[in-house]
Amino acid sequence: MGSLKELQLQERVPLPRTAWKLADLAVLSLLLALLAHRAASLLAVGGGGAAAAAPACTWCWVAALVCEAWFTFVWLITVNGKWSPVRSDTHPERLAQRNEEVPAVDMFVTTADPKLEPPAVTVNTVLSLLALDYPAGKLACYVSDDGCSPATCFAMREAAEFAKLWVPFCRRHGVGVRAPFVYFSSGVPPVRDGGGAADEFQREWTAMKGEYEKLVSRIENADEESLVRRGDGEFAEFAGAYRRDHPTIIKVLRDSGKAADGTEIPSLIYISREKSPRQPHHFKAGAMNVLTRVSGVLTNAPIMLNVDCDMFANNPQVALHAMCLLLGFDDEVHSGFAQAPQKFHGALRDDPFGNQLEVLYEKLGFGIAGLQGMFYGGTGCFHRRKVIYGVPPESTQTTRMRGSPSYKELQKMFGSSKELIESARSTISGEMLAAAPMADDLTSRIDAAKEVAACSYEAGTSWGQEVGWVYGSMTEDILTGQRIHAAGWRSALLNPNPPAFLGGAPTGGPASLTQYKRWATGLLEIILSRNNPILLCITKHLEFRQCLAYLVIYVWPLRAPFELCYALLGPYCLLANQSFLPKASESGFLIPLALFLTYNAYSLAEYMDCRLSARAWWNNHRMQRIVSSSAWLLAFLTVVLKTLGLSETVFEVTRKEQQGDGAGAGDDAADQGRFTFDSSPVFVAPTALTALTLVAIAVGAWRAVVVAGVSAAGGGPGAGEFACCGWLLLCFWPFVRGLAGKGSYGIPWSVKIKAALIVAAFVHFCTRN
């Protein structure tokens, strides 16, 4: 360990942000000025002040005041997260020469549905991990198949065979991106100088591309029923297995060994954990805990990497970069885990569905990295095994965790498996670099692995609470990371160049909003539970500013009712001949105008600073309005109904695009970014809001033109209310097009009818007097 400290493996570089801080304060000042103006106007009503200063619609101004107070709070916690950004520079070249000193890594890949997550996608991710620039004898890849699909198992077996060719090829030629579908996407081999050597490489490249195409063909043409009926009985364990009711299936598809040319290749293990309708399986968190236990009795690496099935390794040295962060601090408290930001391959230009989150990661991510550390994002993360096991940093350890825990304590925490208890003991009390000897024969320990993968194994243990991935939320990733931070650990942001991992962003309206709804549901579940970050800040070691940073994400679903209320104020005022904004003739009108212009200029400047286009900024701005009134609102209502005992949350898998085919295959390129619809209830609220705004603008314009003078005499709507409705209509323009569209580009009639009933009820409410 001492030799690792001879050279600095990482550097934390504070990033200057003076101009942005001034802009932060400018927006905050305008928000406070608007609140002060509203409060003064409402006090004028109560105190009998001048009629000109008092609002005509008091309750509208009260509602606006409450919403704007909420927006101010959200801005404050957002500014806190961005205030002190840092960057971590890593130096893998100082570590790569010390192969004997790097720790072993167990790599976890999770998939849940062979239809929504095609096996060919998972195969590319697995191959990119098996070919990493890292000592192959210290790597083991585990694939968790929660769909219990023989097709996925078959694909992994084929990947294990193809790896014998692919891994040596990548090492021999220094391939940059080691997911085959990316490497072969150009259709022509990279240009190489060197005469005969170049010709030899071209022949080898062509042959390898042909082998990969055969691999893909075999995987895509595999039929599950035919596989189960095969005479060799290799997939006999899948006979009679159902997705939610089947025994544990574990197959060592490749034990660590060498290819024909002597290149060492990592192990590959397939796992489909036991499931029973009588036992909760806790979605992805349950799968991750099974992977942790199974790997604990097979390979027990002190470092664990987890990636989603569509997040391939884009940088072959990513594990070495991660080790620079995990080993590069004098105090290991700073490196509980290393999280890479989520970035996307082949993403649609200008982010039409607002789910690539580039600015969020660059602006907020680097800022949070300067606090207690980056959030755990659920994929692309390197964990210390002992941190996942619930071990706190030495400086905060309780008497119970100090030294070597007793067998009884370990049994209560980790369960009854003797093999797992012994491996946990070595992880908790041993040195990271000296831990985790690889088993000589993984197949000899399959029975022990099946024992810890049983669906009843966790009963009476600490799994899902103090140990492993935490249960109780559909966003198990951020909840688990919060538990780690609350224990006193810090985390690091892993951001090498080129990016560590690339994945696929959902395309189309339904997939994008399904993903946002799932996230928002899980976040609200955390807020309403004992895992609320405010409680952990008070009772544990979660720092105050880190607590506020978590709230930036957690308040997503809570923003929905406030943003919807504020969006409805404009249409209400046009329909009811009222106002909630100062008139253009009043001095107070300049405050909301300046706030609107300053905030949008600030937001646009952030996108420009991140090297993104104005179109990308607009797409993300409008999608935030759409997501707030659809996915976030539905998540809010879902959790409220669950809290009242009237509903249960359902985990929804997001469809993964077939890699290499491109998003929206079969559509015209111009239509790939066009919003699509289905009959999901997530579309009802934004459709109703769009139709309501159209009706309100028509009524307001008719009143202003045909019934001239009535608005002015009655203190009715002014330019501000018309501008709000016009801006809202621009944000919801995909829904305007959807009202008249056809096919998947048109809003279904079932949604239109529900929306029409809501609009009719609201219009009646506005005009009943």
PDB file of C-alpha atoms in Angstrom, residues 413-669:
ATOM      1  CA  MET A 413     -26.255  -8.944   9.665  1.00  0.00           C
ATOM      2  CA  PHE A 414     -25.464 -11.208   6.716  1.00  0.00           C
ATOM      3  CA  GLY A 415     -27.538 -14.367   7.227  1.00  0.00           C
ATOM      4  CA  SER A 416     -26.792 -18.011   7.942  1.00  0.00           C
ATOM      5  CA  SER A 417     -24.390 -18.865   5.097  1.00  0.00           C
ATOM      6  CA  LYS A 418     -21.019 -19.824   6.603  1.00  0.00           C
ATOM      7  CA  GLU A 419     -19.244 -19.045   3.327  1.00  0.00           C
ATOM      8  CA  LEU A 420     -20.773 -15.552   3.172  1.00  0.00           C
ATOM      9  CA  ILE A 421     -19.999 -14.866   6.838  1.00  0.00           C
ATOM     10  CA  GLU A 422     -16.350 -15.814   6.356  1.00  0.00           C
ATOM     11  CA  SER A 423     -16.027 -13.707   3.213  1.00  0.00           C
ATOM     12  CA  ALA A 424     -17.743 -10.765   4.968  1.00  0.00           C
ATOM     13  CA  ARG A 425     -15.347 -11.113   7.905  1.00  0.00           C
ATOM     14  CA  SER A 426     -12.348 -10.900   5.577  1.00  0.00           C
ATOM     15  CA  THR A 427     -13.859  -7.877   3.805  1.00  0.00           C
ATOM     16  CA  ILE A 428     -14.662  -5.982   6.993  1.00  0.00           C
ATOM     17  CA  SER A 429     -11.441  -6.625   8.888  1.00  0.00           C
ATOM     18  CA  GLY A 430      -8.923  -7.223   6.074  1.00  0.00           C
ATOM     19  CA  GLU A 431      -6.798  -4.923   3.925  1.00  0.00           C
ATOM     20  CA  MET A 432      -8.443  -4.101   0.622  1.00  0.00           C
ATOM     21  CA  LEU A 433      -5.437  -5.037  -1.502  1.00  0.00           C
ATOM     22  CA  ALA A 434      -4.880  -8.289   0.358  1.00  0.00           C
ATOM     23  CA  ALA A 435      -8.533  -9.404   0.334  1.00  0.00           C
ATOM     24  CA  ALA A 436     -10.536 -11.462  -2.121  1.00  0.00           C
ATOM     25  CA  PRO A 437      -8.448 -14.400  -3.286  1.00  0.00           C
ATOM     26  CA  MET A 438     -10.168 -15.769  -6.398  1.00  0.00           C
ATOM     27  CA  ALA A 439     -11.674 -19.243  -5.997  1.00  0.00           C
ATOM     28  CA  ASP A 440      -9.725 -21.893  -7.919  1.00  0.00           C
ATOM     29  CA  ASP A 441     -12.923 -23.430  -9.266  1.00  0.00           C
ATOM     30  CA  LEU A 442     -16.059 -21.311  -9.244  1.00  0.00           C
ATOM     31  CA  THR A 443     -18.326 -24.222 -10.146  1.00  0.00           C
ATOM     32  CA  SER A 444     -17.405 -25.941  -6.885  1.00  0.00           C
ATOM     33  CA  ARG A 445     -19.139 -23.156  -4.961  1.00  0.00           C
ATOM     34  CA  ILE A 446     -22.397 -23.026  -6.914  1.00  0.00           C
ATOM     35  CA  ASP A 447     -24.382 -24.636  -4.083  1.00  0.00           C
ATOM     36  CA  ALA A 448     -23.179 -21.979  -1.626  1.00  0.00           C
ATOM     37  CA  ALA A 449     -24.089 -19.290  -4.171  1.00  0.00           C
ATOM     38  CA  LYS A 450     -27.590 -20.721  -4.639  1.00  0.00           C
ATOM     39  CA  GLU A 451     -28.117 -20.700  -0.882  1.00  0.00           C
ATOM     40  CA  VAL A 452     -27.544 -16.935  -0.617  1.00  0.00           C
ATOM     41  CA  ALA A 453     -29.653 -16.279  -3.754  1.00  0.00           C
ATOM     42  CA  ALA A 454     -32.776 -17.852  -2.226  1.00  0.00           C
ATOM     43  CA  CYS A 455     -35.714 -15.454  -1.932  1.00  0.00           C
ATOM     44  CA  SER A 456     -36.140 -16.274   1.776  1.00  0.00           C
ATOM     45  CA  TYR A 457     -32.469 -15.822   2.681  1.00  0.00           C
ATOM     46  CA  GLU A 458     -32.786 -12.218   3.839  1.00  0.00           C
ATOM     47  CA  ALA A 459     -35.446 -12.895   6.497  1.00  0.00           C
ATOM     48  CA  GLY A 460     -34.230 -11.724   9.902  1.00  0.00           C
ATOM     49  CA  THR A 461     -31.041 -10.132   8.510  1.00  0.00           C
ATOM     50  CA  SER A 462     -29.887  -6.561   7.881  1.00  0.00           C
ATOM     51  CA  TRP A 463     -30.014  -6.867   4.079  1.00  0.00           C
ATOM     52  CA  GLY A 464     -31.932  -3.995   2.549  1.00  0.00           C
ATOM     53  CA  GLN A 465     -31.608  -1.882   5.689  1.00  0.00           C
ATOM     54  CA  GLU A 466     -28.105  -1.505   7.114  1.00  0.00           C
ATOM     55  CA  VAL A 467     -26.426  -3.858   4.627  1.00  0.00           C
ATOM     56  CA  GLY A 468     -26.522  -3.763   0.838  1.00  0.00           C
ATOM     57  CA  TRP A 469     -28.843  -1.791  -1.411  1.00  0.00           C
ATOM     58  CA  VAL A 470     -31.595  -0.178   0.635  1.00  0.00           C
ATOM     59  CA  TYR A 471     -35.257  -1.173   0.230  1.00  0.00           C
ATOM     60  CA  GLY A 472     -38.248   1.118   0.501  1.00  0.00           C
ATOM     61  CA  SER A 473     -38.003   3.151  -2.707  1.00  0.00           C
ATOM     62  CA  MET A 474     -38.020   2.565  -6.458  1.00  0.00           C
ATOM     63  CA  THR A 475     -34.933   4.820  -6.603  1.00  0.00           C
ATOM     64  CA  GLU A 476     -32.861   2.382  -4.587  1.00  0.00           C
ATOM     65  CA  ASP A 477     -29.677   3.885  -6.010  1.00  0.00           C
ATOM     66  CA  ILE A 478     -29.954   7.368  -4.565  1.00  0.00           C
ATOM     67  CA  LEU A 479     -31.316   5.955  -1.290  1.00  0.00           C
ATOM     68  CA  THR A 480     -28.334   3.602  -0.973  1.00  0.00           C
ATOM     69  CA  GLY A 481     -25.899   6.418  -1.711  1.00  0.00           C
ATOM     70  CA  GLN A 482     -27.606   8.576   0.894  1.00  0.00           C
ATOM     71  CA  ARG A 483     -27.190   5.799   3.492  1.00  0.00           C
ATOM     72  CA  ILE A 484     -23.474   5.670   2.672  1.00  0.00           C
ATOM     73  CA  HIS A 485     -23.113   9.439   3.032  1.00  0.00           C
ATOM     74  CA  ALA A 486     -25.130   9.381   6.266  1.00  0.00           C
ATOM     75  CA  ALA A 487     -22.630   6.867   7.660  1.00  0.00           C
ATOM     76  CA  GLY A 488     -19.885   9.469   7.203  1.00  0.00           C
ATOM     77  CA  TRP A 489     -18.371   8.374   3.884  1.00  0.00           C
ATOM     78  CA  ARG A 490     -17.631  10.735   1.018  1.00  0.00           C
ATOM     79  CA  SER A 491     -17.767   9.942  -2.668  1.00  0.00           C
ATOM     80  CA  ALA A 492     -15.888  11.014  -5.780  1.00  0.00           C
ATOM     81  CA  LEU A 493     -16.993  12.001  -9.277  1.00  0.00           C
ATOM     82  CA  LEU A 494     -15.346   9.804 -11.921  1.00  0.00           C
ATOM     83  CA  ASN A 495     -15.175  11.882 -15.092  1.00  0.00           C
ATOM     84  CA  PRO A 496     -12.312  10.732 -17.353  1.00  0.00           C
ATOM     85  CA  ASN A 497     -11.827  11.676 -20.985  1.00  0.00           C
ATOM     86  CA  PRO A 498     -13.236   9.905 -22.975  1.00  0.00           C
ATOM     87  CA  PRO A 499     -16.328   9.345 -20.792  1.00  0.00           C
ATOM     88  CA  ALA A 500     -16.313   6.222 -18.626  1.00  0.00           C
ATOM     89  CA  PHE A 501     -19.622   4.706 -19.763  1.00  0.00           C
ATOM     90  CA  LEU A 502     -22.190   5.456 -22.441  1.00  0.00           C
ATOM     91  CA  GLY A 503     -25.783   4.265 -22.519  1.00  0.00           C
ATOM     92  CA  GLY A 504     -29.046   4.815 -24.315  1.00  0.00           C
ATOM     93  CA  ALA A 505     -31.588   7.516 -23.446  1.00  0.00           C
ATOM     94  CA  PRO A 506     -35.285   6.660 -23.906  1.00  0.00           C
ATOM     95  CA  THR A 507     -36.848   8.043 -27.077  1.00  0.00           C
ATOM     96  CA  GLY A 508     -40.471   9.010 -27.587  1.00  0.00           C
ATOM     97  CA  GLY A 509     -42.929  10.531 -25.153  1.00  0.00           C
ATOM     98  CA  PRO A 510     -44.132   7.389 -23.327  1.00  0.00           C
ATOM     99  CA  ALA A 511     -40.661   5.970 -22.570  1.00  0.00           C
ATOM    100  CA  SER A 512     -39.258   9.310 -21.432  1.00  0.00           C
ATOM    101  CA  LEU A 513     -42.162  10.116 -19.127  1.00  0.00           C
ATOM    102  CA  THR A 514     -42.235   6.549 -17.746  1.00  0.00           C
ATOM    103  CA  GLN A 515     -38.627   6.950 -16.674  1.00  0.00           C
ATOM    104  CA  TYR A 516     -39.295  10.326 -15.031  1.00  0.00           C
ATOM    105  CA  LYS A 517     -42.392   8.959 -13.297  1.00  0.00           C
ATOM    106  CA  ARG A 518     -40.438   6.033 -11.842  1.00  0.00           C
ATOM    107  CA  TRP A 519     -37.699   8.332 -10.568  1.00  0.00           C
ATOM    108  CA  ALA A 520     -40.136  10.836  -9.079  1.00  0.00           C
ATOM    109  CA  THR A 521     -42.182   8.104  -7.376  1.00  0.00           C
ATOM    110  CA  GLY A 522     -39.093   6.711  -5.679  1.00  0.00           C
ATOM    111  CA  LEU A 523     -37.866  10.141  -4.619  1.00  0.00           C
ATOM    112  CA  LEU A 524     -41.167  11.042  -2.981  1.00  0.00           C
ATOM    113  CA  GLU A 525     -41.188   7.680  -1.185  1.00  0.00           C
ATOM    114  CA  ILE A 526     -37.860   8.663   0.374  1.00  0.00           C
ATOM    115  CA  ILE A 527     -39.114  12.099   1.458  1.00  0.00           C
ATOM    116  CA  LEU A 528     -42.078  10.518   3.257  1.00  0.00           C
ATOM    117  CA  SER A 529     -40.040   7.798   4.992  1.00  0.00           C
ATOM    118  CA  ARG A 530     -37.613   7.529   7.899  1.00  0.00           C
ATOM    119  CA  ASN A 531     -34.861   7.927   5.279  1.00  0.00           C
ATOM    120  CA  ASN A 532     -35.711  11.603   4.844  1.00  0.00           C
ATOM    121  CA  PRO A 533     -32.346  13.404   4.475  1.00  0.00           C
ATOM    122  CA  ILE A 534     -33.345  16.066   7.015  1.00  0.00           C
ATOM    123  CA  LEU A 535     -33.695  13.373   9.699  1.00  0.00           C
ATOM    124  CA  LEU A 536     -30.384  11.814   8.687  1.00  0.00           C
ATOM    125  CA  CYS A 537     -28.718  15.229   8.854  1.00  0.00           C
ATOM    126  CA  ILE A 538     -29.933  15.580  12.450  1.00  0.00           C
ATOM    127  CA  THR A 539     -29.327  12.031  13.689  1.00  0.00           C
ATOM    128  CA  LYS A 540     -26.376  10.772  11.585  1.00  0.00           C
ATOM    129  CA  HIS A 541     -23.369  12.066   9.652  1.00  0.00           C
ATOM    130  CA  LEU A 542     -25.068  13.552   6.588  1.00  0.00           C
ATOM    131  CA  GLU A 543     -23.675  17.061   6.252  1.00  0.00           C
ATOM    132  CA  PHE A 544     -26.142  19.976   6.114  1.00  0.00           C
ATOM    133  CA  ARG A 545     -25.150  21.211   2.656  1.00  0.00           C
ATOM    134  CA  GLN A 546     -25.200  17.638   1.334  1.00  0.00           C
ATOM    135  CA  CYS A 547     -28.701  17.272   2.789  1.00  0.00           C
ATOM    136  CA  LEU A 548     -29.811  20.366   0.865  1.00  0.00           C
ATOM    137  CA  ALA A 549     -28.165  18.973  -2.269  1.00  0.00           C
ATOM    138  CA  TYR A 550     -30.192  15.768  -1.959  1.00  0.00           C
ATOM    139  CA  LEU A 551     -33.330  17.887  -1.608  1.00  0.00           C
ATOM    140  CA  VAL A 552     -32.682  19.424  -5.049  1.00  0.00           C
ATOM    141  CA  ILE A 553     -33.495  16.012  -6.555  1.00  0.00           C
ATOM    142  CA  TYR A 554     -35.996  14.829  -3.960  1.00  0.00           C
ATOM    143  CA  VAL A 555     -38.338  17.794  -4.487  1.00  0.00           C
ATOM    144  CA  TRP A 556     -38.954  16.911  -8.146  1.00  0.00           C
ATOM    145  CA  PRO A 557     -42.390  15.373  -7.466  1.00  0.00           C
ATOM    146  CA  LEU A 558     -43.208  18.050  -4.880  1.00  0.00           C
ATOM    147  CA  ARG A 559     -42.662  20.709  -7.527  1.00  0.00           C
ATOM    148  CA  ALA A 560     -45.577  19.348  -9.556  1.00  0.00           C
ATOM    149  CA  PRO A 561     -48.519  20.778  -7.547  1.00  0.00           C
ATOM    150  CA  PHE A 562     -46.835  24.200  -7.218  1.00  0.00           C
ATOM    151  CA  GLU A 563     -45.876  24.436 -10.888  1.00  0.00           C
ATOM    152  CA  LEU A 564     -49.306  23.215 -11.976  1.00  0.00           C
ATOM    153  CA  CYS A 565     -51.014  25.766  -9.730  1.00  0.00           C
ATOM    154  CA  TYR A 566     -48.861  28.570 -11.131  1.00  0.00           C
ATOM    155  CA  ALA A 567     -49.500  27.390 -14.702  1.00  0.00           C
ATOM    156  CA  LEU A 568     -53.265  27.442 -14.063  1.00  0.00           C
ATOM    157  CA  LEU A 569     -53.271  31.025 -12.772  1.00  0.00           C
ATOM    158  CA  GLY A 570     -52.882  32.493 -16.267  1.00  0.00           C
ATOM    159  CA  PRO A 571     -55.781  30.583 -17.861  1.00  0.00           C
ATOM    160  CA  TYR A 572     -57.937  31.161 -14.783  1.00  0.00           C
ATOM    161  CA  CYS A 573     -57.421  34.907 -14.934  1.00  0.00           C
ATOM    162  CA  LEU A 574     -58.236  35.079 -18.644  1.00  0.00           C
ATOM    163  CA  LEU A 575     -61.400  33.042 -18.123  1.00  0.00           C
ATOM    164  CA  ALA A 576     -62.515  34.780 -14.902  1.00  0.00           C
ATOM    165  CA  ASN A 577     -61.473  38.305 -15.947  1.00  0.00           C
ATOM    166  CA  GLN A 578     -58.961  38.588 -13.079  1.00  0.00           C
ATOM    167  CA  SER A 579     -55.210  39.154 -12.744  1.00  0.00           C
ATOM    168  CA  PHE A 580     -52.375  37.703 -10.698  1.00  0.00           C
ATOM    169  CA  LEU A 581     -49.555  39.884 -12.063  1.00  0.00           C
ATOM    170  CA  PRO A 582     -48.990  43.649 -11.811  1.00  0.00           C
ATOM    171  CA  LYS A 583     -50.288  45.637 -14.800  1.00  0.00           C
ATOM    172  CA  ALA A 584     -47.822  46.939 -17.387  1.00  0.00           C
ATOM    173  CA  SER A 585     -48.593  50.488 -16.234  1.00  0.00           C
ATOM    174  CA  GLU A 586     -47.458  49.700 -12.658  1.00  0.00           C
ATOM    175  CA  SER A 587     -43.845  49.862 -11.509  1.00  0.00           C
ATOM    176  CA  GLY A 588     -44.140  46.379  -9.992  1.00  0.00           C
ATOM    177  CA  PHE A 589     -44.545  44.918 -13.503  1.00  0.00           C
ATOM    178  CA  LEU A 590     -40.794  45.286 -14.069  1.00  0.00           C
ATOM    179  CA  ILE A 591     -39.973  42.758 -11.323  1.00  0.00           C
ATOM    180  CA  PRO A 592     -41.572  39.638 -12.887  1.00  0.00           C
ATOM    181  CA  LEU A 593     -40.442  40.810 -16.340  1.00  0.00           C
ATOM    182  CA  ALA A 594     -36.830  41.162 -15.185  1.00  0.00           C
ATOM    183  CA  LEU A 595     -37.034  37.824 -13.359  1.00  0.00           C
ATOM    184  CA  PHE A 596     -38.369  36.045 -16.446  1.00  0.00           C
ATOM    185  CA  LEU A 597     -35.668  37.482 -18.721  1.00  0.00           C
ATOM    186  CA  THR A 598     -32.819  37.020 -16.216  1.00  0.00           C
ATOM    187  CA  TYR A 599     -33.681  33.435 -15.316  1.00  0.00           C
ATOM    188  CA  ASN A 600     -34.025  32.324 -18.934  1.00  0.00           C
ATOM    189  CA  ALA A 601     -30.836  34.130 -19.937  1.00  0.00           C
ATOM    190  CA  TYR A 602     -29.045  32.426 -17.025  1.00  0.00           C
ATOM    191  CA  SER A 603     -30.401  29.021 -18.023  1.00  0.00           C
ATOM    192  CA  LEU A 604     -29.484  29.535 -21.686  1.00  0.00           C
ATOM    193  CA  ALA A 605     -25.965  30.631 -20.692  1.00  0.00           C
ATOM    194  CA  GLU A 606     -25.527  27.375 -18.749  1.00  0.00           C
ATOM    195  CA  TYR A 607     -26.307  25.368 -21.879  1.00  0.00           C
ATOM    196  CA  MET A 608     -23.940  27.472 -23.952  1.00  0.00           C
ATOM    197  CA  ASP A 609     -21.230  26.994 -21.309  1.00  0.00           C
ATOM    198  CA  CYS A 610     -21.769  23.218 -21.597  1.00  0.00           C
ATOM    199  CA  ARG A 611     -21.254  23.476 -25.379  1.00  0.00           C
ATOM    200  CA  LEU A 612     -24.910  22.790 -26.134  1.00  0.00           C
ATOM    201  CA  SER A 613     -27.203  24.597 -28.549  1.00  0.00           C
ATOM    202  CA  ALA A 614     -30.034  27.034 -27.916  1.00  0.00           C
ATOM    203  CA  ARG A 615     -32.363  24.373 -29.321  1.00  0.00           C
ATOM    204  CA  ALA A 616     -31.176  21.926 -26.639  1.00  0.00           C
ATOM    205  CA  TRP A 617     -31.896  24.569 -23.996  1.00  0.00           C
ATOM    206  CA  TRP A 618     -35.405  25.126 -25.332  1.00  0.00           C
ATOM    207  CA  ASN A 619     -36.118  21.398 -25.560  1.00  0.00           C
ATOM    208  CA  ASN A 620     -35.064  20.877 -21.951  1.00  0.00           C
ATOM    209  CA  HIS A 621     -36.996  23.935 -20.771  1.00  0.00           C
ATOM    210  CA  ARG A 622     -40.249  22.818 -22.389  1.00  0.00           C
ATOM    211  CA  MET A 623     -39.747  19.202 -21.297  1.00  0.00           C
ATOM    212  CA  GLN A 624     -39.362  20.336 -17.694  1.00  0.00           C
ATOM    213  CA  ARG A 625     -42.774  22.002 -17.937  1.00  0.00           C
ATOM    214  CA  ILE A 626     -44.240  18.887 -19.574  1.00  0.00           C
ATOM    215  CA  VAL A 627     -42.631  16.465 -17.114  1.00  0.00           C
ATOM    216  CA  SER A 628     -43.795  18.544 -14.156  1.00  0.00           C
ATOM    217  CA  SER A 629     -47.449  18.424 -15.239  1.00  0.00           C
ATOM    218  CA  SER A 630     -47.342  14.776 -16.291  1.00  0.00           C
ATOM    219  CA  ALA A 631     -44.772  12.363 -14.840  1.00  0.00           C
ATOM    220  CA  TRP A 632     -44.035  14.304 -11.639  1.00  0.00           C
ATOM    221  CA  LEU A 633     -47.719  15.032 -11.037  1.00  0.00           C
ATOM    222  CA  LEU A 634     -48.734  11.401 -11.566  1.00  0.00           C
ATOM    223  CA  ALA A 635     -45.896  10.251  -9.288  1.00  0.00           C
ATOM    224  CA  PHE A 636     -47.086  12.692  -6.622  1.00  0.00           C
ATOM    225  CA  LEU A 637     -50.647  11.373  -6.815  1.00  0.00           C
ATOM    226  CA  THR A 638     -49.450   7.750  -6.878  1.00  0.00           C
ATOM    227  CA  VAL A 639     -47.449   8.120  -3.673  1.00  0.00           C
ATOM    228  CA  VAL A 640     -50.258  10.048  -1.960  1.00  0.00           C
ATOM    229  CA  LEU A 641     -52.687   7.214  -2.796  1.00  0.00           C
ATOM    230  CA  LYS A 642     -50.132   4.649  -1.628  1.00  0.00           C
ATOM    231  CA  THR A 643     -49.689   6.542   1.641  1.00  0.00           C
ATOM    232  CA  LEU A 644     -53.468   6.470   2.128  1.00  0.00           C
ATOM    233  CA  GLY A 645     -53.467   2.730   1.433  1.00  0.00           C
ATOM    234  CA  LEU A 646     -55.462   3.098  -1.788  1.00  0.00           C
ATOM    235  CA  SER A 647     -52.815   2.028  -4.280  1.00  0.00           C
ATOM    236  CA  GLU A 648     -49.486   0.267  -4.736  1.00  0.00           C
ATOM    237  CA  THR A 649     -46.496   1.519  -6.710  1.00  0.00           C
ATOM    238  CA  VAL A 650     -45.484  -0.582  -9.709  1.00  0.00           C
ATOM    239  CA  PHE A 651     -41.932  -0.772 -11.054  1.00  0.00           C
ATOM    240  CA  GLU A 652     -41.882  -0.057 -14.791  1.00  0.00           C
ATOM    241  CA  VAL A 653     -38.895  -1.050 -16.917  1.00  0.00           C
ATOM    242  CA  THR A 654     -37.861   1.556 -19.481  1.00  0.00           C
ATOM    243  CA  ARG A 655     -37.504   0.212 -23.012  1.00  0.00           C
ATOM    244  CA  LYS A 656     -33.882   0.049 -24.219  1.00  0.00           C
ATOM    245  CA  GLU A 657     -33.259   0.821 -27.883  1.00  0.00           C
ATOM    246  CA  GLN A 658     -31.563  -1.916 -29.909  1.00  0.00           C
ATOM    247  CA  GLN A 659     -28.000  -0.698 -30.085  1.00  0.00           C
ATOM    248  CA  GLY A 660     -26.641  -0.132 -33.521  1.00  0.00           C
ATOM    249  CA  ASP A 661     -30.051   0.345 -35.071  1.00  0.00           C
ATOM    250  CA  GLY A 662     -30.406   3.951 -34.055  1.00  0.00           C
ATOM    251  CA  ALA A 663     -33.282   5.530 -32.261  1.00  0.00           C
ATOM    252  CA  GLY A 664     -36.523   5.420 -34.061  1.00  0.00           C
ATOM    253  CA  ALA A 665     -35.405   2.912 -36.635  1.00  0.00           C
ATOM    254  CA  GLY A 666     -37.819   2.891 -39.520  1.00  0.00           C
ATOM    255  CA  ASP A 667     -38.911   6.485 -39.031  1.00  0.00           C
ATOM    256  CA  ASP A 668     -37.700   9.383 -41.088  1.00  0.00           C
ATOM    257  CA  ALA A 669     -34.710  11.089 -39.538  1.00  0.00           C
TER     258      ALA A 669
END
